[in-house]
Amino acid sequence: MLKTFTFLCFFLPVFVWAQAGTEIYIFDLSFKNNEFTLSNPINISQHKGYDNQPFFHPVLPIIYYASANDSGRTDIKAYHYINQTTTVLTNTHEREYSPTVTPDGIFFSCIIQRDNGQQDLGKYPISGGEPIILIDNLKVGYHTWTAPDQLLLFVLADSANFLHEYNITTKTDNIIAAKPGRSLHKIPHQQAFSFVDKSSVNQWNINRFDAKTKTISPIVATIGQTEDIAWAANGYLFGSDGSHLYAYHPVLQKQWQMIDTSHLPMLKKITRLAINQTSNKIAIVVNE
């Protein structure tokens, strides 16, 4: 059973040419008396078509996301949520997805989809400039940084998709698990990362990957067969069934608790989630 949790007030097996229309909202997020509060919703994209894959800068009041133009090609945009201004960071013939600030804070890495179907991993200087290609021998779908030269990769293959641990300096490539989900995240205050295990037909699970011991352990079952999650700094895990938000703490709770969002009509067909490092902002992707 999923219990009600009072609420006051980031699957694509391959990227496709035509994306569903989505919008990105950000909310102020607070936690008091064991209750989360969402307030001050802002539609940061306000653009017809695909706007998705939000990622907060770890220090600056900026959120990065992928946005499709009229031809369906995606570029990376940055929204400054103090100034409420949007900047286009890439304007290329390629399609860029999944912007992620690199550990040094100088670049953002992203998937670069070629017209021939190849999906490379590259990085662009945040201050502007040409991309540096990091990985072009794998078809990368999603990624997260585990160290300055180390990543977890969702890699697409003909037979199945796999979770890889990849070192860009040594080019060491190890397969960690089969049939992962797209949501790869660092677990707060741990040298560990979470991913969704979709290998079971009946039940998907959120697993913990220890970057030091290279071991995998279960955290909790997903809410149905949904794979978009985000971590808050206080150790709570956020998820959705598409219609509602849920919260779960691996130490304090035994099951997901539903968050009442009935007063937030814009939250419909929820997919990707992102929470900033101080956990006072949450980004939620919804259908237009």
PDB file of C-alpha atoms in Angstrom:
ATOM      1  CA  MET A   1       0.000   0.000   0.000  1.00  0.00           C
ATOM      2  CA  LEU A   2       1.076   3.587  -0.669  1.00  0.00           C
ATOM      3  CA  LYS A   3       0.303   5.959   2.204  1.00  0.00           C
ATOM      4  CA  THR A   4      -0.725   9.593   1.800  1.00  0.00           C
ATOM      5  CA  PHE A   5       2.004  12.097   2.626  1.00  0.00           C
ATOM      6  CA  THR A   6       0.690  15.648   3.080  1.00  0.00           C
ATOM      7  CA  PHE A   7       2.047  18.069   0.508  1.00  0.00           C
ATOM      8  CA  LEU A   8       1.385  21.712   1.240  1.00  0.00           C
ATOM      9  CA  CYS A   9       1.391  25.140  -0.518  1.00  0.00           C
ATOM     10  CA  PHE A  10      15.833  13.794 -14.771  1.00  0.00           C
ATOM     11  CA  PHE A  11      11.681   5.587 -21.687  1.00  0.00           C
ATOM     12  CA  LEU A  12      13.611   6.361 -24.596  1.00  0.00           C
ATOM     13  CA  PRO A  13      15.437   3.214 -25.802  1.00  0.00           C
ATOM     14  CA  VAL A  14      16.680   5.504 -28.532  1.00  0.00           C
ATOM     15  CA  PHE A  15      16.116   9.190 -29.069  1.00  0.00           C
ATOM     16  CA  VAL A  16      13.508   9.698 -31.734  1.00  0.00           C
ATOM     17  CA  TRP A  17      13.170  12.395 -34.332  1.00  0.00           C
ATOM     18  CA  ALA A  18       9.724  13.572 -33.173  1.00  0.00           C
ATOM     19  CA  GLN A  19       9.389  14.118 -29.436  1.00  0.00           C
ATOM     20  CA  ALA A  20       6.209  14.527 -27.432  1.00  0.00           C
ATOM     21  CA  GLY A  21       5.414  18.050 -26.319  1.00  0.00           C
ATOM     22  CA  THR A  22       6.554  18.637 -22.743  1.00  0.00           C
ATOM     23  CA  GLU A  23       7.046  21.553 -20.376  1.00  0.00           C
ATOM     24  CA  ILE A  24       9.331  22.070 -17.384  1.00  0.00           C
ATOM     25  CA  TYR A  25       8.058  23.622 -14.165  1.00  0.00           C
ATOM     26  CA  ILE A  26      10.204  24.538 -11.198  1.00  0.00           C
ATOM     27  CA  PHE A  27       8.864  24.958  -7.674  1.00  0.00           C
ATOM     28  CA  ASP A  28      10.246  26.174  -4.405  1.00  0.00           C
ATOM     29  CA  LEU A  29      10.726  23.095  -2.232  1.00  0.00           C
ATOM     30  CA  SER A  30      10.836  23.036   1.557  1.00  0.00           C
ATOM     31  CA  PHE A  31      10.672  20.386   4.274  1.00  0.00           C
ATOM     32  CA  LYS A  32       9.256  21.091   7.702  1.00  0.00           C
ATOM     33  CA  ASN A  33       7.619  18.900  10.337  1.00  0.00           C
ATOM     34  CA  ASN A  34       8.152  15.847   8.116  1.00  0.00           C
ATOM     35  CA  GLU A  35       6.162  17.454   5.321  1.00  0.00           C
ATOM     36  CA  PHE A  36       7.285  18.715   1.928  1.00  0.00           C
ATOM     37  CA  THR A  37       5.941  21.979   0.572  1.00  0.00           C
ATOM     38  CA  LEU A  38       5.862  23.029  -3.075  1.00  0.00           C
ATOM     39  CA  SER A  39       5.167  26.638  -3.943  1.00  0.00           C
ATOM     40  CA  ASN A  40       5.679  29.340  -6.580  1.00  0.00           C
ATOM     41  CA  PRO A  41       5.381  27.234  -9.765  1.00  0.00           C
ATOM     42  CA  ILE A  42       7.124  28.680 -12.801  1.00  0.00           C
ATOM     43  CA  ASN A  43       6.961  27.289 -16.333  1.00  0.00           C
ATOM     44  CA  ILE A  44      10.582  27.808 -17.360  1.00  0.00           C
ATOM     45  CA  SER A  45      10.234  26.536 -20.938  1.00  0.00           C
ATOM     46  CA  GLN A  46       6.986  28.150 -22.183  1.00  0.00           C
ATOM     47  CA  HIS A  47       7.647  26.686 -25.586  1.00  0.00           C
ATOM     48  CA  LYS A  48       5.526  24.435 -27.763  1.00  0.00           C
ATOM     49  CA  GLY A  49       7.247  21.099 -28.316  1.00  0.00           C
ATOM     50  CA  TYR A  50       9.876  19.063 -26.493  1.00  0.00           C
ATOM     51  CA  ASP A  51      11.498  20.640 -23.427  1.00  0.00           C
ATOM     52  CA  ASN A  52      12.943  18.008 -21.122  1.00  0.00           C
ATOM     53  CA  GLN A  53      15.842  16.480 -19.153  1.00  0.00           C
ATOM     54  CA  PRO A  54      16.347  19.248 -16.563  1.00  0.00           C
ATOM     55  CA  PHE A  55      19.614  19.409 -14.612  1.00  0.00           C
ATOM     56  CA  PHE A  56      20.449  21.944 -11.901  1.00  0.00           C
ATOM     57  CA  HIS A  57      23.862  23.568 -11.740  1.00  0.00           C
ATOM     58  CA  PRO A  58      25.417  22.468  -8.407  1.00  0.00           C
ATOM     59  CA  VAL A  59      26.171  26.053  -7.283  1.00  0.00           C
ATOM     60  CA  LEU A  60      24.622  28.641  -9.592  1.00  0.00           C
ATOM     61  CA  PRO A  61      20.870  29.386  -9.850  1.00  0.00           C
ATOM     62  CA  ILE A  62      20.736  27.815 -13.310  1.00  0.00           C
ATOM     63  CA  ILE A  63      18.888  24.825 -14.713  1.00  0.00           C
ATOM     64  CA  TYR A  64      19.936  23.233 -18.005  1.00  0.00           C
ATOM     65  CA  TYR A  65      17.584  21.352 -20.314  1.00  0.00           C
ATOM     66  CA  ALA A  66      17.148  19.989 -23.837  1.00  0.00           C
ATOM     67  CA  SER A  67      14.752  21.859 -26.118  1.00  0.00           C
ATOM     68  CA  ALA A  68      13.630  21.002 -29.654  1.00  0.00           C
ATOM     69  CA  ASN A  69      13.287  23.596 -32.386  1.00  0.00           C
ATOM     70  CA  ASP A  70      10.676  23.592 -35.135  1.00  0.00           C
ATOM     71  CA  SER A  71      12.635  21.028 -37.159  1.00  0.00           C
ATOM     72  CA  GLY A  72      12.800  18.653 -34.181  1.00  0.00           C
ATOM     73  CA  ARG A  73      16.508  19.134 -33.530  1.00  0.00           C
ATOM     74  CA  THR A  74      17.349  19.671 -29.886  1.00  0.00           C
ATOM     75  CA  ASP A  75      19.743  22.174 -28.357  1.00  0.00           C
ATOM     76  CA  ILE A  76      20.745  22.796 -24.753  1.00  0.00           C
ATOM     77  CA  LYS A  77      19.276  25.816 -23.010  1.00  0.00           C
ATOM     78  CA  ALA A  78      20.016  27.366 -19.631  1.00  0.00           C
ATOM     79  CA  TYR A  79      17.405  29.079 -17.471  1.00  0.00           C
ATOM     80  CA  HIS A  80      18.565  31.462 -14.744  1.00  0.00           C
ATOM     81  CA  TYR A  81      15.809  31.241 -12.158  1.00  0.00           C
ATOM     82  CA  ILE A  82      16.775  34.398 -10.285  1.00  0.00           C
ATOM     83  CA  ASN A  83      16.915  36.621 -13.363  1.00  0.00           C
ATOM     84  CA  GLN A  84      14.260  34.520 -15.149  1.00  0.00           C
ATOM     85  CA  THR A  85      16.258  34.568 -18.383  1.00  0.00           C
ATOM     86  CA  THR A  86      16.922  31.803 -20.912  1.00  0.00           C
ATOM     87  CA  THR A  87      20.126  31.321 -22.931  1.00  0.00           C
ATOM     88  CA  VAL A  88      20.648  28.954 -25.866  1.00  0.00           C
ATOM     89  CA  LEU A  89      23.986  27.221 -25.255  1.00  0.00           C
ATOM     90  CA  THR A  90      24.166  25.096 -28.382  1.00  0.00           C
ATOM     91  CA  ASN A  91      22.843  25.858 -31.835  1.00  0.00           C
ATOM     92  CA  THR A  92      24.099  23.021 -33.981  1.00  0.00           C
ATOM     93  CA  HIS A  93      23.094  20.662 -36.756  1.00  0.00           C
ATOM     94  CA  GLU A  94      23.365  17.794 -34.262  1.00  0.00           C
ATOM     95  CA  ARG A  95      20.901  17.007 -31.486  1.00  0.00           C
ATOM     96  CA  GLU A  96      22.047  17.455 -27.905  1.00  0.00           C
ATOM     97  CA  TYR A  97      20.394  15.774 -24.918  1.00  0.00           C
ATOM     98  CA  SER A  98      20.881  15.209 -21.174  1.00  0.00           C
ATOM     99  CA  PRO A  99      22.965  18.238 -20.111  1.00  0.00           C
ATOM    100  CA  THR A 100      25.026  17.433 -17.000  1.00  0.00           C
ATOM    101  CA  VAL A 101      27.562  19.723 -15.320  1.00  0.00           C
ATOM    102  CA  THR A 102      30.984  18.058 -15.171  1.00  0.00           C
ATOM    103  CA  PRO A 103      32.745  17.609 -11.798  1.00  0.00           C
ATOM    104  CA  ASP A 104      35.142  20.505 -12.506  1.00  0.00           C
ATOM    105  CA  GLY A 105      32.215  22.860 -13.135  1.00  0.00           C
ATOM    106  CA  ILE A 106      33.797  24.160 -16.351  1.00  0.00           C
ATOM    107  CA  PHE A 107      31.804  22.106 -18.861  1.00  0.00           C
ATOM    108  CA  PHE A 108      28.442  20.505 -19.296  1.00  0.00           C
ATOM    109  CA  SER A 109      28.467  17.044 -20.812  1.00  0.00           C
ATOM    110  CA  CYS A 110      25.650  15.860 -23.052  1.00  0.00           C
ATOM    111  CA  ILE A 111      24.598  13.221 -25.533  1.00  0.00           C
ATOM    112  CA  ILE A 112      25.280  14.258 -29.129  1.00  0.00           C
ATOM    113  CA  GLN A 113      23.032  12.426 -31.549  1.00  0.00           C
ATOM    114  CA  ARG A 114      24.294  12.207 -35.127  1.00  0.00           C
ATOM    115  CA  ASP A 115      22.197  11.884 -38.276  1.00  0.00           C
ATOM    116  CA  ASN A 116      23.606   8.381 -38.752  1.00  0.00           C
ATOM    117  CA  GLY A 117      22.085   7.315 -35.426  1.00  0.00           C
ATOM    118  CA  GLN A 118      25.312   7.365 -33.419  1.00  0.00           C
ATOM    119  CA  GLN A 119      25.013   8.838 -29.929  1.00  0.00           C
ATOM    120  CA  ASP A 120      28.327  10.151 -28.624  1.00  0.00           C
ATOM    121  CA  LEU A 121      29.123  11.704 -25.273  1.00  0.00           C
ATOM    122  CA  GLY A 122      30.698  15.134 -25.500  1.00  0.00           C
ATOM    123  CA  LYS A 123      31.204  18.206 -23.367  1.00  0.00           C
ATOM    124  CA  TYR A 124      30.780  21.912 -24.095  1.00  0.00           C
ATOM    125  CA  PRO A 125      32.440  24.748 -22.171  1.00  0.00           C
ATOM    126  CA  ILE A 126      29.789  26.417 -20.023  1.00  0.00           C
ATOM    127  CA  SER A 127      31.258  29.775 -21.043  1.00  0.00           C
ATOM    128  CA  GLY A 128      30.808  28.860 -24.743  1.00  0.00           C
ATOM    129  CA  GLY A 129      32.848  27.076 -27.379  1.00  0.00           C
ATOM    130  CA  GLU A 130      33.147  23.944 -29.446  1.00  0.00           C
ATOM    131  CA  PRO A 131      32.450  20.476 -28.014  1.00  0.00           C
ATOM    132  CA  ILE A 132      35.078  17.970 -26.960  1.00  0.00           C
ATOM    133  CA  ILE A 133      34.112  14.388 -27.766  1.00  0.00           C
ATOM    134  CA  LEU A 134      34.636  12.060 -24.809  1.00  0.00           C
ATOM    135  CA  ILE A 135      33.136   8.776 -26.014  1.00  0.00           C
ATOM    136  CA  ASP A 136      32.379   7.854 -29.628  1.00  0.00           C
ATOM    137  CA  ASN A 137      32.745   4.069 -29.516  1.00  0.00           C
ATOM    138  CA  LEU A 138      29.514   3.422 -27.614  1.00  0.00           C
ATOM    139  CA  LYS A 139      25.910   4.429 -28.243  1.00  0.00           C
ATOM    140  CA  VAL A 140      25.332   6.400 -25.058  1.00  0.00           C
ATOM    141  CA  GLY A 141      21.779   7.076 -23.956  1.00  0.00           C
ATOM    142  CA  TYR A 142      22.208   8.600 -20.481  1.00  0.00           C
ATOM    143  CA  HIS A 143      25.080   9.300 -18.108  1.00  0.00           C
ATOM    144  CA  THR A 144      26.188  10.597 -14.732  1.00  0.00           C
ATOM    145  CA  TRP A 145      29.635  11.458 -13.384  1.00  0.00           C
ATOM    146  CA  THR A 146      30.964   9.347 -10.499  1.00  0.00           C
ATOM    147  CA  ALA A 147      34.455  10.960 -10.438  1.00  0.00           C
ATOM    148  CA  PRO A 148      36.356  13.558 -12.517  1.00  0.00           C
ATOM    149  CA  ASP A 149      37.259  10.890 -15.088  1.00  0.00           C
ATOM    150  CA  GLN A 150      34.634   8.222 -14.386  1.00  0.00           C
ATOM    151  CA  LEU A 151      31.015   7.802 -15.472  1.00  0.00           C
ATOM    152  CA  LEU A 152      28.044   5.547 -15.270  1.00  0.00           C
ATOM    153  CA  LEU A 153      26.570   5.102 -18.742  1.00  0.00           C
ATOM    154  CA  PHE A 154      23.281   3.800 -20.037  1.00  0.00           C
ATOM    155  CA  VAL A 155      24.469   2.195 -23.282  1.00  0.00           C
ATOM    156  CA  LEU A 156      22.186   1.031 -26.065  1.00  0.00           C
ATOM    157  CA  ALA A 157      22.983  -2.274 -27.762  1.00  0.00           C
ATOM    158  CA  ASP A 158      21.233  -4.485 -30.313  1.00  0.00           C
ATOM    159  CA  SER A 159      20.412  -7.269 -27.862  1.00  0.00           C
ATOM    160  CA  ALA A 160      19.719  -5.226 -24.690  1.00  0.00           C
ATOM    161  CA  ASN A 161      20.675  -2.034 -22.915  1.00  0.00           C
ATOM    162  CA  PHE A 162      23.435  -2.134 -20.314  1.00  0.00           C
ATOM    163  CA  LEU A 163      24.783  -0.043 -17.458  1.00  0.00           C
ATOM    164  CA  HIS A 164      28.518   0.590 -17.920  1.00  0.00           C
ATOM    165  CA  GLU A 165      31.183   2.080 -15.700  1.00  0.00           C
ATOM    166  CA  TYR A 166      33.566   3.932 -18.004  1.00  0.00           C
ATOM    167  CA  ASN A 167      36.873   5.733 -17.370  1.00  0.00           C
ATOM    168  CA  ILE A 168      37.551   8.426 -19.974  1.00  0.00           C
ATOM    169  CA  THR A 169      41.289   8.537 -19.148  1.00  0.00           C
ATOM    170  CA  THR A 170      42.127   4.835 -19.315  1.00  0.00           C
ATOM    171  CA  LYS A 171      39.176   3.913 -21.592  1.00  0.00           C
ATOM    172  CA  THR A 172      38.370   1.112 -19.150  1.00  0.00           C
ATOM    173  CA  ASP A 173      34.824  -0.079 -19.799  1.00  0.00           C
ATOM    174  CA  ASN A 174      33.013  -2.458 -17.437  1.00  0.00           C
ATOM    175  CA  ILE A 175      29.424  -3.647 -17.699  1.00  0.00           C
ATOM    176  CA  ILE A 176      27.678  -3.290 -14.332  1.00  0.00           C
ATOM    177  CA  ALA A 177      24.125  -4.460 -15.027  1.00  0.00           C
ATOM    178  CA  ALA A 178      21.655  -5.299 -17.793  1.00  0.00           C
ATOM    179  CA  LYS A 179      18.406  -3.510 -18.584  1.00  0.00           C
ATOM    180  CA  PRO A 180      18.894  -0.327 -16.549  1.00  0.00           C
ATOM    181  CA  GLY A 181      16.527   2.609 -16.521  1.00  0.00           C
ATOM    182  CA  ARG A 182      17.396   6.068 -17.739  1.00  0.00           C
ATOM    183  CA  SER A 183      17.518   7.736 -14.320  1.00  0.00           C
ATOM    184  CA  LEU A 184      21.096   7.714 -12.957  1.00  0.00           C
ATOM    185  CA  HIS A 185      21.831   9.718  -9.800  1.00  0.00           C
ATOM    186  CA  LYS A 186      24.340  10.241  -7.031  1.00  0.00           C
ATOM    187  CA  ILE A 187      22.953   9.315  -3.624  1.00  0.00           C
ATOM    188  CA  PRO A 188      23.418  12.248  -1.219  1.00  0.00           C
ATOM    189  CA  HIS A 189      26.304  12.000   1.272  1.00  0.00           C
ATOM    190  CA  GLN A 190      27.471   8.659  -0.154  1.00  0.00           C
ATOM    191  CA  GLN A 191      30.013   7.546  -2.719  1.00  0.00           C
ATOM    192  CA  ALA A 192      27.194   5.577  -4.271  1.00  0.00           C
ATOM    193  CA  PHE A 193      24.736   5.961  -7.133  1.00  0.00           C
ATOM    194  CA  SER A 194      21.238   4.774  -7.885  1.00  0.00           C
ATOM    195  CA  PHE A 195      19.802   3.241 -11.017  1.00  0.00           C
ATOM    196  CA  VAL A 196      16.555   1.500 -11.910  1.00  0.00           C
ATOM    197  CA  ASP A 197      16.818  -2.240 -12.566  1.00  0.00           C
ATOM    198  CA  LYS A 198      14.281  -3.185 -15.258  1.00  0.00           C
ATOM    199  CA  SER A 199      15.435  -6.786 -15.700  1.00  0.00           C
ATOM    200  CA  SER A 200      12.287  -8.240 -14.099  1.00  0.00           C
ATOM    201  CA  VAL A 201       9.078  -8.238 -16.115  1.00  0.00           C
ATOM    202  CA  ASN A 202       6.896  -8.015 -13.022  1.00  0.00           C
ATOM    203  CA  GLN A 203       8.721  -5.549 -10.786  1.00  0.00           C
ATOM    204  CA  TRP A 204      11.312  -2.839 -11.379  1.00  0.00           C
ATOM    205  CA  ASN A 205      13.630  -1.889  -8.532  1.00  0.00           C
ATOM    206  CA  ILE A 206      15.828   1.039  -7.588  1.00  0.00           C
ATOM    207  CA  ASN A 207      19.320  -0.261  -6.826  1.00  0.00           C
ATOM    208  CA  ARG A 208      22.388   1.214  -5.159  1.00  0.00           C
ATOM    209  CA  PHE A 209      25.796   0.946  -6.861  1.00  0.00           C
ATOM    210  CA  ASP A 210      28.760   1.438  -4.514  1.00  0.00           C
ATOM    211  CA  ALA A 211      31.495   3.146  -6.540  1.00  0.00           C
ATOM    212  CA  LYS A 212      34.239   1.903  -4.186  1.00  0.00           C
ATOM    213  CA  THR A 213      33.293  -1.739  -3.651  1.00  0.00           C
ATOM    214  CA  LYS A 214      31.548  -2.111  -7.041  1.00  0.00           C
ATOM    215  CA  THR A 215      28.663  -3.865  -5.325  1.00  0.00           C
ATOM    216  CA  ILE A 216      24.947  -3.535  -6.057  1.00  0.00           C
ATOM    217  CA  SER A 217      22.210  -3.661  -3.432  1.00  0.00           C
ATOM    218  CA  PRO A 218      18.451  -2.971  -3.545  1.00  0.00           C
ATOM    219  CA  ILE A 219      16.902   0.227  -2.203  1.00  0.00           C
ATOM    220  CA  VAL A 220      13.185  -0.006  -2.958  1.00  0.00           C
ATOM    221  CA  ALA A 221      10.758  -1.118  -5.648  1.00  0.00           C
ATOM    222  CA  THR A 222       9.684   1.529  -8.145  1.00  0.00           C
ATOM    223  CA  ILE A 223       6.178   2.952  -8.132  1.00  0.00           C
ATOM    224  CA  GLY A 224       4.717   0.619 -10.705  1.00  0.00           C
ATOM    225  CA  GLN A 225       6.852   0.558 -13.826  1.00  0.00           C
ATOM    226  CA  THR A 226       8.086   4.132 -13.692  1.00  0.00           C
ATOM    227  CA  GLU A 227      11.751   5.061 -13.734  1.00  0.00           C
ATOM    228  CA  ASP A 228      12.149   8.792 -13.155  1.00  0.00           C
ATOM    229  CA  ILE A 229      13.475   9.609  -9.695  1.00  0.00           C
ATOM    230  CA  ALA A 230      15.441  12.306  -7.880  1.00  0.00           C
ATOM    231  CA  TRP A 231      17.210  12.577  -4.517  1.00  0.00           C
ATOM    232  CA  ALA A 232      16.847  15.377  -1.998  1.00  0.00           C
ATOM    233  CA  ALA A 233      19.770  16.371   0.223  1.00  0.00           C
ATOM    234  CA  ASN A 234      18.004  15.063   3.336  1.00  0.00           C
ATOM    235  CA  GLY A 235      18.030  11.522   1.933  1.00  0.00           C
ATOM    236  CA  TYR A 236      14.473  11.406   0.597  1.00  0.00           C
ATOM    237  CA  LEU A 237      13.888   9.826  -2.779  1.00  0.00           C
ATOM    238  CA  PHE A 238      11.228  11.355  -5.025  1.00  0.00           C
ATOM    239  CA  GLY A 239       9.253   9.422  -7.626  1.00  0.00           C
ATOM    240  CA  SER A 240       5.995   9.562  -9.542  1.00  0.00           C
ATOM    241  CA  ASP A 241       3.382   7.294 -11.061  1.00  0.00           C
ATOM    242  CA  GLY A 242       2.681   9.915 -13.702  1.00  0.00           C
ATOM    243  CA  SER A 243      -0.172  11.501 -11.812  1.00  0.00           C
ATOM    244  CA  HIS A 244       1.190  12.038  -8.308  1.00  0.00           C
ATOM    245  CA  LEU A 245       4.474  12.613  -6.544  1.00  0.00           C
ATOM    246  CA  TYR A 246       5.774  10.239  -3.874  1.00  0.00           C
ATOM    247  CA  ALA A 247       8.528  10.427  -1.281  1.00  0.00           C
ATOM    248  CA  TYR A 248      10.525   7.639   0.354  1.00  0.00           C
ATOM    249  CA  HIS A 249      13.367   7.595   2.871  1.00  0.00           C
ATOM    250  CA  PRO A 250      15.380   4.341   2.871  1.00  0.00           C
ATOM    251  CA  VAL A 251      16.109   4.599   6.604  1.00  0.00           C
ATOM    252  CA  LEU A 252      13.007   6.265   8.029  1.00  0.00           C
ATOM    253  CA  GLN A 253      10.234   4.644   5.999  1.00  0.00           C
ATOM    254  CA  LYS A 254       9.137   1.208   4.869  1.00  0.00           C
ATOM    255  CA  GLN A 255       7.200   2.295   1.795  1.00  0.00           C
ATOM    256  CA  TRP A 256       6.533   5.169  -0.575  1.00  0.00           C
ATOM    257  CA  GLN A 257       4.209   7.888   0.690  1.00  0.00           C
ATOM    258  CA  MET A 258       1.958   9.731  -1.722  1.00  0.00           C
ATOM    259  CA  ILE A 259       2.192  13.511  -1.776  1.00  0.00           C
ATOM    260  CA  ASP A 260      -1.024  15.450  -2.263  1.00  0.00           C
ATOM    261  CA  THR A 261      -0.631  17.610  -5.378  1.00  0.00           C
ATOM    262  CA  SER A 262      -4.333  18.082  -6.138  1.00  0.00           C
ATOM    263  CA  HIS A 263      -3.874  21.851  -5.782  1.00  0.00           C
ATOM    264  CA  LEU A 264      -1.264  21.849  -8.563  1.00  0.00           C
ATOM    265  CA  PRO A 265      -3.256  21.250 -11.777  1.00  0.00           C
ATOM    266  CA  MET A 266      -0.215  21.648 -14.017  1.00  0.00           C
ATOM    267  CA  LEU A 267       1.207  18.373 -12.660  1.00  0.00           C
ATOM    268  CA  LYS A 268      -0.199  15.919 -15.175  1.00  0.00           C
ATOM    269  CA  LYS A 269       1.606  13.070 -16.915  1.00  0.00           C
ATOM    270  CA  ILE A 270       4.705  13.652 -14.819  1.00  0.00           C
ATOM    271  CA  THR A 271       7.978  12.166 -16.085  1.00  0.00           C
ATOM    272  CA  ARG A 272      11.447  13.456 -15.250  1.00  0.00           C
ATOM    273  CA  LEU A 273      12.345  15.049 -11.941  1.00  0.00           C
ATOM    274  CA  ALA A 274      15.355  17.045 -10.746  1.00  0.00           C
ATOM    275  CA  ILE A 275      16.225  18.596  -7.373  1.00  0.00           C
ATOM    276  CA  ASN A 276      18.971  21.147  -6.820  1.00  0.00           C
ATOM    277  CA  GLN A 277      21.866  20.526  -4.454  1.00  0.00           C
ATOM    278  CA  THR A 278      20.421  22.535  -1.574  1.00  0.00           C
ATOM    279  CA  SER A 279      17.011  20.949  -2.147  1.00  0.00           C
ATOM    280  CA  ASN A 280      15.079  24.187  -2.179  1.00  0.00           C
ATOM    281  CA  LYS A 281      14.071  23.800  -5.852  1.00  0.00           C
ATOM    282  CA  ILE A 282      12.468  20.921  -7.725  1.00  0.00           C
ATOM    283  CA  ALA A 283      11.969  20.671 -11.490  1.00  0.00           C
ATOM    284  CA  ILE A 284       9.142  18.531 -12.862  1.00  0.00           C
ATOM    285  CA  VAL A 285       8.531  17.632 -16.508  1.00  0.00           C
ATOM    286  CA  VAL A 286       4.895  17.322 -17.587  1.00  0.00           C
ATOM    287  CA  ASN A 287       3.022  16.906 -20.853  1.00  0.00           C
ATOM    288  CA  GLU A 288       1.819  20.052 -22.556  1.00  0.00           C
TER     289      GLU A 288
END
